[in-house]
Each structure stands twice: as structure tokens, then as C-alpha cells.
Short mmCIF file of C-alpha atoms in Angstrom, two decimals:
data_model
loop_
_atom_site.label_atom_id
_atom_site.label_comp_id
_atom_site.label_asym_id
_atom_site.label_seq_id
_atom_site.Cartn_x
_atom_site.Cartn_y
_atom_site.Cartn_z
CA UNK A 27 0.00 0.00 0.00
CA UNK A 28 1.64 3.86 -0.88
CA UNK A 29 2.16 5.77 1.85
CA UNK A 30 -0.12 8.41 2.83
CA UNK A 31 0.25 11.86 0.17
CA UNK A 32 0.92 13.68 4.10
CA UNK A 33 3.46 11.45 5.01
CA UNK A 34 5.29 11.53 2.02
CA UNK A 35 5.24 15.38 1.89
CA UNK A 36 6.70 15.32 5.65
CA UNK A 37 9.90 13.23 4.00
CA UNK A 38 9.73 15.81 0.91
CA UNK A 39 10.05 18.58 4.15
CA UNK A 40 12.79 16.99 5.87
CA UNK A 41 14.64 16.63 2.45
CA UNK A 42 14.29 20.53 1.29
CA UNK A 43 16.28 22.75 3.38
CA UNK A 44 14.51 26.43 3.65
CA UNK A 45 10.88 25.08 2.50
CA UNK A 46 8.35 27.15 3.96
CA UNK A 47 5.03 25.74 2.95
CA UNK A 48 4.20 22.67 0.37
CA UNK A 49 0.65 21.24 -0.17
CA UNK A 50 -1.19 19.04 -3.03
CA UNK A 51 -4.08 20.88 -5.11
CA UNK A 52 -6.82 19.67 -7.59
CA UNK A 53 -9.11 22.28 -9.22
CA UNK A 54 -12.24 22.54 -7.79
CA UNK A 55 -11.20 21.37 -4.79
CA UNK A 56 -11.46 24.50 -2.18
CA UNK A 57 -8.79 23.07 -0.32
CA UNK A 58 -5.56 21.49 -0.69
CA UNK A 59 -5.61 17.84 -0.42
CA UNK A 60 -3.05 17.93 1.41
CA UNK A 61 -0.73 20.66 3.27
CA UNK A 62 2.63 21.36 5.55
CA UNK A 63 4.00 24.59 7.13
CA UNK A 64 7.14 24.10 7.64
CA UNK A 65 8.57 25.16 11.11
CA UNK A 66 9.07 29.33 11.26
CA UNK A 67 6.89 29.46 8.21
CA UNK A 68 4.35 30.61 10.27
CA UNK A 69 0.30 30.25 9.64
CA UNK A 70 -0.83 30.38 6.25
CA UNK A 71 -5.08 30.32 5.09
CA UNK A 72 -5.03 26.99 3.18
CA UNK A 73 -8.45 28.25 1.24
CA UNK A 74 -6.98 31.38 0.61
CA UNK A 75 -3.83 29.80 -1.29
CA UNK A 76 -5.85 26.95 -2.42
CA UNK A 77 -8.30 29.72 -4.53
CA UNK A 78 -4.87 31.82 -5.14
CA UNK A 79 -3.07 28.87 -6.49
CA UNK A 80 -5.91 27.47 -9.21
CA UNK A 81 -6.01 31.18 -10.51
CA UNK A 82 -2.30 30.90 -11.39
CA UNK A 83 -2.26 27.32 -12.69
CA UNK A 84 -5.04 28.36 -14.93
CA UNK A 85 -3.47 31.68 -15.96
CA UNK A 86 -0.15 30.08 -16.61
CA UNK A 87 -2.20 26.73 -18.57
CA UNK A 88 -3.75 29.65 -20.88
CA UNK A 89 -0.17 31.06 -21.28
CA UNK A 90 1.39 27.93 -22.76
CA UNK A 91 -1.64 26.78 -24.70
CA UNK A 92 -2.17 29.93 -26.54
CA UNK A 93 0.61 29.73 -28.74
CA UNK A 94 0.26 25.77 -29.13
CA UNK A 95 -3.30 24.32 -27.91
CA UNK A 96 -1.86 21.23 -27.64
CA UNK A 97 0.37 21.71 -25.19
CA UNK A 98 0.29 21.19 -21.25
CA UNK A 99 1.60 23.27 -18.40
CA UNK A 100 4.47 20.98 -16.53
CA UNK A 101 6.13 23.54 -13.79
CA UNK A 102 5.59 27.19 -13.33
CA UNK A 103 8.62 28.60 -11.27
CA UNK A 104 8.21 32.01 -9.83
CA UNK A 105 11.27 33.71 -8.50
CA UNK A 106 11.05 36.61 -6.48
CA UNK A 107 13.66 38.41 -4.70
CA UNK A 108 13.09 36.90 -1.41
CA UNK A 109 12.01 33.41 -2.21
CA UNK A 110 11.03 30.87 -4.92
CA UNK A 111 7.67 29.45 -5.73
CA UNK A 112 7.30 26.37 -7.81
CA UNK A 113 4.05 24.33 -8.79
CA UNK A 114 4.55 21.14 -10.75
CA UNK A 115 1.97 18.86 -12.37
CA UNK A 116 1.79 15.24 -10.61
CA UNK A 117 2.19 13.26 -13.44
CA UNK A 118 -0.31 11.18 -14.73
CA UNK A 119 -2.70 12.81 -12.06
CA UNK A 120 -5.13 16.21 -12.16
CA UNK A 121 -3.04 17.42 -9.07
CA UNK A 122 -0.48 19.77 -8.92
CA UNK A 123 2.32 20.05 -5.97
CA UNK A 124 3.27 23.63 -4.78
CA UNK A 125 6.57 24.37 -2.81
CA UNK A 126 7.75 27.90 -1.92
CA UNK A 127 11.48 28.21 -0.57
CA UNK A 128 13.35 31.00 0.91
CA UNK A 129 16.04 32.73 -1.76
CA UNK A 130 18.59 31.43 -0.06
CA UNK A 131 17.77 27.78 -0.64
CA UNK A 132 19.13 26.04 -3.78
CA UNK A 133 16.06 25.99 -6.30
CA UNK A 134 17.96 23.02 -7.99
CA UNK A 135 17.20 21.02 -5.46
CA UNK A 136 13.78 21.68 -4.74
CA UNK A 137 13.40 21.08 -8.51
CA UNK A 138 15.27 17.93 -7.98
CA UNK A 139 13.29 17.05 -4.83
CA UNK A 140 9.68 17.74 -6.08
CA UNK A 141 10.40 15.75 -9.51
CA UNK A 142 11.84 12.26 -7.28
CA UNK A 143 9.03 12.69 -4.95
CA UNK A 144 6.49 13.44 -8.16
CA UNK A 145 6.43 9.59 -8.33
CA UNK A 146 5.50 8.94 -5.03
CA UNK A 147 2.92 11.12 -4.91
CA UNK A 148 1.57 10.03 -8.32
CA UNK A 149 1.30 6.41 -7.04
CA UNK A 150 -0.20 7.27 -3.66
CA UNK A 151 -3.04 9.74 -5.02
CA UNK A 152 -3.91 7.10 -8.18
CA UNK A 153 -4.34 4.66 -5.13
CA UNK A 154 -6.60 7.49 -3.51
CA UNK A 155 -8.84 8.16 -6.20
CA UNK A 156 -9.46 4.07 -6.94
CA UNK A 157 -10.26 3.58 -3.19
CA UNK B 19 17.88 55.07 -30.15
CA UNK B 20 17.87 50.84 -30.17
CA UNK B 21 16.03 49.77 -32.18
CA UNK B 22 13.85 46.61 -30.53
CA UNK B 23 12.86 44.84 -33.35
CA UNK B 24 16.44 44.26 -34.18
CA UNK B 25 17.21 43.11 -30.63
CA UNK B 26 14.95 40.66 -30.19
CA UNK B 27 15.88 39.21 -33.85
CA UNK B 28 19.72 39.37 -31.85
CA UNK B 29 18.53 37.36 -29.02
CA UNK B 30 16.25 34.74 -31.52
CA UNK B 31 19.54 34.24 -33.57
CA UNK B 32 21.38 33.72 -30.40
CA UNK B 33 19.02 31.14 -28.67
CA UNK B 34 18.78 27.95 -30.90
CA UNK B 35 15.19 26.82 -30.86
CA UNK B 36 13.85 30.22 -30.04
CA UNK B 37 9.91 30.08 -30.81
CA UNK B 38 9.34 33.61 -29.74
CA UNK B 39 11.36 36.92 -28.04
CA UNK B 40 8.87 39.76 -26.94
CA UNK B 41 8.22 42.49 -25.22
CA UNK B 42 5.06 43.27 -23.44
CA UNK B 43 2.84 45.85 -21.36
CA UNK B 44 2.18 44.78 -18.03
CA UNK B 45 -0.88 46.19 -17.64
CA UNK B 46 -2.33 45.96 -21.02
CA UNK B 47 -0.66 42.98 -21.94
CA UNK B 48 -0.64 44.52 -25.15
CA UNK B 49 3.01 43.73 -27.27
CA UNK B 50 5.25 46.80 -27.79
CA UNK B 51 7.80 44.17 -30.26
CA UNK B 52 7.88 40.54 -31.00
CA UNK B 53 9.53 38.17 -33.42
CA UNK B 54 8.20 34.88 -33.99
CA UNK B 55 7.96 31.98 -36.40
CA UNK B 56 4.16 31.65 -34.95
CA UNK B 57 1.60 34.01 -36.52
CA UNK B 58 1.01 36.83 -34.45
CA UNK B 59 -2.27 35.78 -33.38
CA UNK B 60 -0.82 33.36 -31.50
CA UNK B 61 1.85 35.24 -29.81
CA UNK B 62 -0.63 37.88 -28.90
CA UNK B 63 -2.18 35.29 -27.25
CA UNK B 64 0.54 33.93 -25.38
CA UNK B 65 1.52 36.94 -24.41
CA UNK B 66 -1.54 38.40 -23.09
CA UNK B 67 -2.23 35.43 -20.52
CA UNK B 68 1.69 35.68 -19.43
CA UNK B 69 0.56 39.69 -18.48
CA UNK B 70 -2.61 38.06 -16.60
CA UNK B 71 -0.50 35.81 -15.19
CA UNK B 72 1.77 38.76 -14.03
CA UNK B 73 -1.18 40.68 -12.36
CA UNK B 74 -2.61 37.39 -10.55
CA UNK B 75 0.95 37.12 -9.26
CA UNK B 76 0.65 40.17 -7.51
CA UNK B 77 -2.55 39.41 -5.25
CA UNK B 78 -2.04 35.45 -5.03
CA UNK B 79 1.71 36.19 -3.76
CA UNK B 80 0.82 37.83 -0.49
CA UNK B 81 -1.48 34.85 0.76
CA UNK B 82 1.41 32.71 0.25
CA UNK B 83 3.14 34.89 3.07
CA UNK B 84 5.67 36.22 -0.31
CA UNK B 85 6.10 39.61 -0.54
CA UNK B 86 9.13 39.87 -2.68
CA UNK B 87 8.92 41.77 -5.69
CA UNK B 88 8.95 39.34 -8.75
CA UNK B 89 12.17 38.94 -10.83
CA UNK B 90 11.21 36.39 -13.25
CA UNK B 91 9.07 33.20 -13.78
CA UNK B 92 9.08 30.27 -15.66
CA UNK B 93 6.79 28.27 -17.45
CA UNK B 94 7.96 24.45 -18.53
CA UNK B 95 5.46 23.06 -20.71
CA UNK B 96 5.39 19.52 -22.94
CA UNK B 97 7.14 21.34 -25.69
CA UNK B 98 8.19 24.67 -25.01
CA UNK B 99 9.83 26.76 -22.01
CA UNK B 100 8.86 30.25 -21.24
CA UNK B 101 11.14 32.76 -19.31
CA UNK B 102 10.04 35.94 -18.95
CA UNK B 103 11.39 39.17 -16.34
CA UNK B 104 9.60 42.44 -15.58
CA UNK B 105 12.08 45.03 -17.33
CA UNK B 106 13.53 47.26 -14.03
CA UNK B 107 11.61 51.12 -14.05
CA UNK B 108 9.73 50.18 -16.79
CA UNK B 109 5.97 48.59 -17.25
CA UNK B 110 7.22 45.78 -18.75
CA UNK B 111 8.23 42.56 -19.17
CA UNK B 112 10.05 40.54 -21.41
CA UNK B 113 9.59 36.73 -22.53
CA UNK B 114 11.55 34.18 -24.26
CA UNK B 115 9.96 30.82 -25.29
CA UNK B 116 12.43 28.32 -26.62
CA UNK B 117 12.07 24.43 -27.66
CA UNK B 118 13.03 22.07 -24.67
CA UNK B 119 16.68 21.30 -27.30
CA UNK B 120 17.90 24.78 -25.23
CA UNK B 121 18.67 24.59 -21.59
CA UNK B 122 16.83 26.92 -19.72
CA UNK B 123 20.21 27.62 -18.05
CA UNK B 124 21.51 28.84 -21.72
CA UNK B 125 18.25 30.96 -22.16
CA UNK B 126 18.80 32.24 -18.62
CA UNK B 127 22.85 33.52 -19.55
CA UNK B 128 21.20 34.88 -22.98
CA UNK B 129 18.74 36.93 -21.41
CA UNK B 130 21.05 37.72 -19.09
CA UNK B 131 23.52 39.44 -21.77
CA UNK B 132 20.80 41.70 -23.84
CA UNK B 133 18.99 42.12 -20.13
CA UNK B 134 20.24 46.00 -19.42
CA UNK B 135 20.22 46.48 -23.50
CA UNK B 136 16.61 45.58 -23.71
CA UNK B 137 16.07 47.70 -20.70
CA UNK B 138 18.01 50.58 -22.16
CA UNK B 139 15.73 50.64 -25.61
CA UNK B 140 12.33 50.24 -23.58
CA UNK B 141 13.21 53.26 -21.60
CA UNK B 142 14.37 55.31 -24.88
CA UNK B 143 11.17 54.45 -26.17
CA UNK B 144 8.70 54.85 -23.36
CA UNK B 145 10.42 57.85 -21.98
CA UNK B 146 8.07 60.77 -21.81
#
């Protein structure tokens, strides 16, 4: 049986240094699925980001699909000058994983990170959707 | 005064697999220059959503606790990679897309070379 999508995001926690908040989303879900503050990250309005998040997978799904219909948003990275965000599709899944990091983190390695753990979380939410 | 159109076509010749180099209002999303192999209908396209992107970015940031200002942002798609960076003093941004055969690490030390030149020629242009 795959691990719970929770418990796997606690391992993705422990193995990103300067993560401040991850969580699993679905649209039309109004809240995550699931969703970790990391220690210091302080309390964040899952809804809130939940509603905030969908409006800039779908913004950034219109981006790539005007100039090609065809094509399929994979990761949006946003990098800002005191942190990064980064949202990747699960593959093989209608979820999407977001991960912000402090600046001073190595964005490599969350990239690195969210793709290895991708799998996992593809496995355990195919097994949640057939239970 | 630099001349944009030829810039971009600069950066395109530099970038192998460059699909698109533009420049674009923030607020109107409207493009100031492009060049593109796609017909422009497309690219306006593209480019519009990429300037609604921009503006959700600024009220979705602060309920993620981010309050930086945003330097640039990447899209990966099947097929394509988008980079694109609000151009300093200015309202606007500008966006590469390039075929996944470039390295976004290669687009990122391109843009990084005709960065302040870009700059320079939106400023010439837009200054009042």
C-alpha cells in the first residue's frame, strides 16, 4: 500500500532545506488535499492559497496553450527576490504540488526534490482516487 | 535610439530553438515588439495570458506569506519553455519561449547578456 500523500510530503520537508510551505491541489477542490507549514513558516489560510493557487495554474495553462493548444503546463517557477515558488503537475494525475522556498535555498534542489518525490505522490493519489 | 525589433531578432539568432522573443505591457498585456515563427495571433495570445498571469501574481503572492517583488518566472510546458522578467523602471516585461533542445540555463545567460540592453531601448522608447 503507498504511503499516505501527508506522510510523504513530511519526507519531501525533511529533504528541502529552507521550505516554507508545500501542499497538493486539484481544481475545484477549495482546499488542498493535502498541506505542511514548515517550522518558522508561520500560519498560512489553506483556502486562501488553495483559490490563489488554481487562478495561477489556470493563468499560466492559458499562457502555454495559446501559442500551441496542444500543449500542457508541466512547472511554473516564480522567483522573487526573497524566495522561490514552484508548482509542478503530478504526473499522470489532475493534481499539482506547490513548494515555496526562501532565496537562499538552492532551487535546484527543490526542482530535484519535487520531480523524485512526483512519483510517489503520483502512485499514492492514483491509489486514492481508486479507493 | 535601439532599435527593438532588431534586438529581439539578436537574441532569436542567439538562442537555438527560439519560438518567440517579446516584449510586453504589463498592464495591457498589449506587445510593444515581438519576433516569432508563430503568426502573431498566436503570440498575442501567449503573451496576453503571461501579463494576466503577471497581475494574478501580484494578489495570489501575499497569501502565500511572499512579498518579494517578482524577478522572473518560468513556465515548462510539454514542448516549449517560457522565461520571462519584468524590465527594471519600466511597465514591462520581457519573454523568451524556446524548444526544450535549449537549456533553460543557456536561455537564462542569454537573457542575461541583452537584459540592461533591452532595458536601455524600452526606456528610450517609453520615456516621456
Amino acid at each position: 500500500r503507498a504511503p499516505s500523500t501527508v506522510a510523504i510530503l513530511e519526507d519531501f520537508v525533511a529533504d528541502c532545506p529552507g521550505l516554507r510551505v508545500t501542499g497538493i491541489f486539484e481544481e475545484g477542490n477549495d482546499e488542498p488535499i493535502s498541506f505542511i507549514e514548515a517550522s518558522g513558516a508561520g500560519s498560512h489560510d489553506s483556502s486562501a492559497i488553495s483559490a490563489s493557487f488554481l487562478d495561477l495554474v489556470d493563468r499560466a495553462q492559458r499562457t502555454v496553450s495559446a501559442l500551441d493548444r496542444e500543449e500542457s503546463l508541466r512547472e511554473l517557477q516564480i522567483v522573487l527576490n526573497d524566495a522561490y515558488a514552484v508548482v509542478r503537475r503530478i504526473e499522470g494525475t489532475s493534481y499539482y504540488q506547490l513548494a515555496t522556498v526562501a532565496r537562499d535555498s538552492s532551487l535546484g534542489v527543490i526542482l530535484v526534490m519535487m520531480r523524485q518525490y512526483g512519483a510517489k505522490l503520483s502512485d499514492a493519489l492514483k491509489q486514492r482516487s481508486s479507493e | 535610439m535601439a532599435d527593438l525589433f532588431n534586438l529581439l531578432k539578436e537574441v532569436r539568432d542567439d538562442l537555438p530553438g527560439c519560438k518567440l522573443a517579446s516584449i510586453v505591457d504589463l498592464e495591457s498585456g498589449m506587445e510593444l515588439a515581438a519576433v516569432s515563427e508563430y503568426e502573431s495571433h498566436l503570440t498575442e495570445g501567449t503573451d496576453a495570458f503571461l501579463s494576466d498571469l503577471y497581475r494574478v501574481m501580484r494578489t495570489a503572492m501575499p497569501s502565500f506569506k511572499l512579498e518579494g517583488d517578482v524577478e522572473a518566472v518560468v513556465l515548462d510546458a510539454d514542448e516549449t519553455t517560457f522565461v520571462s522578467e519584468p524590465i527594471g523602471e519600466t511597465n514591462y516585461f520581457w519573454h523568451v519561449a524556446t524548444d526544450h533542445a535549449t537549456t533553460l540555463g543557456f536561455v537564462q545567460a542569454i537573457m542575461r547578456k541583452y537584459r540592461d540592453r533591452i532595458a536601455e531601448g524600452v526606456r528610450e522608447l517609453t520615456a516621456h
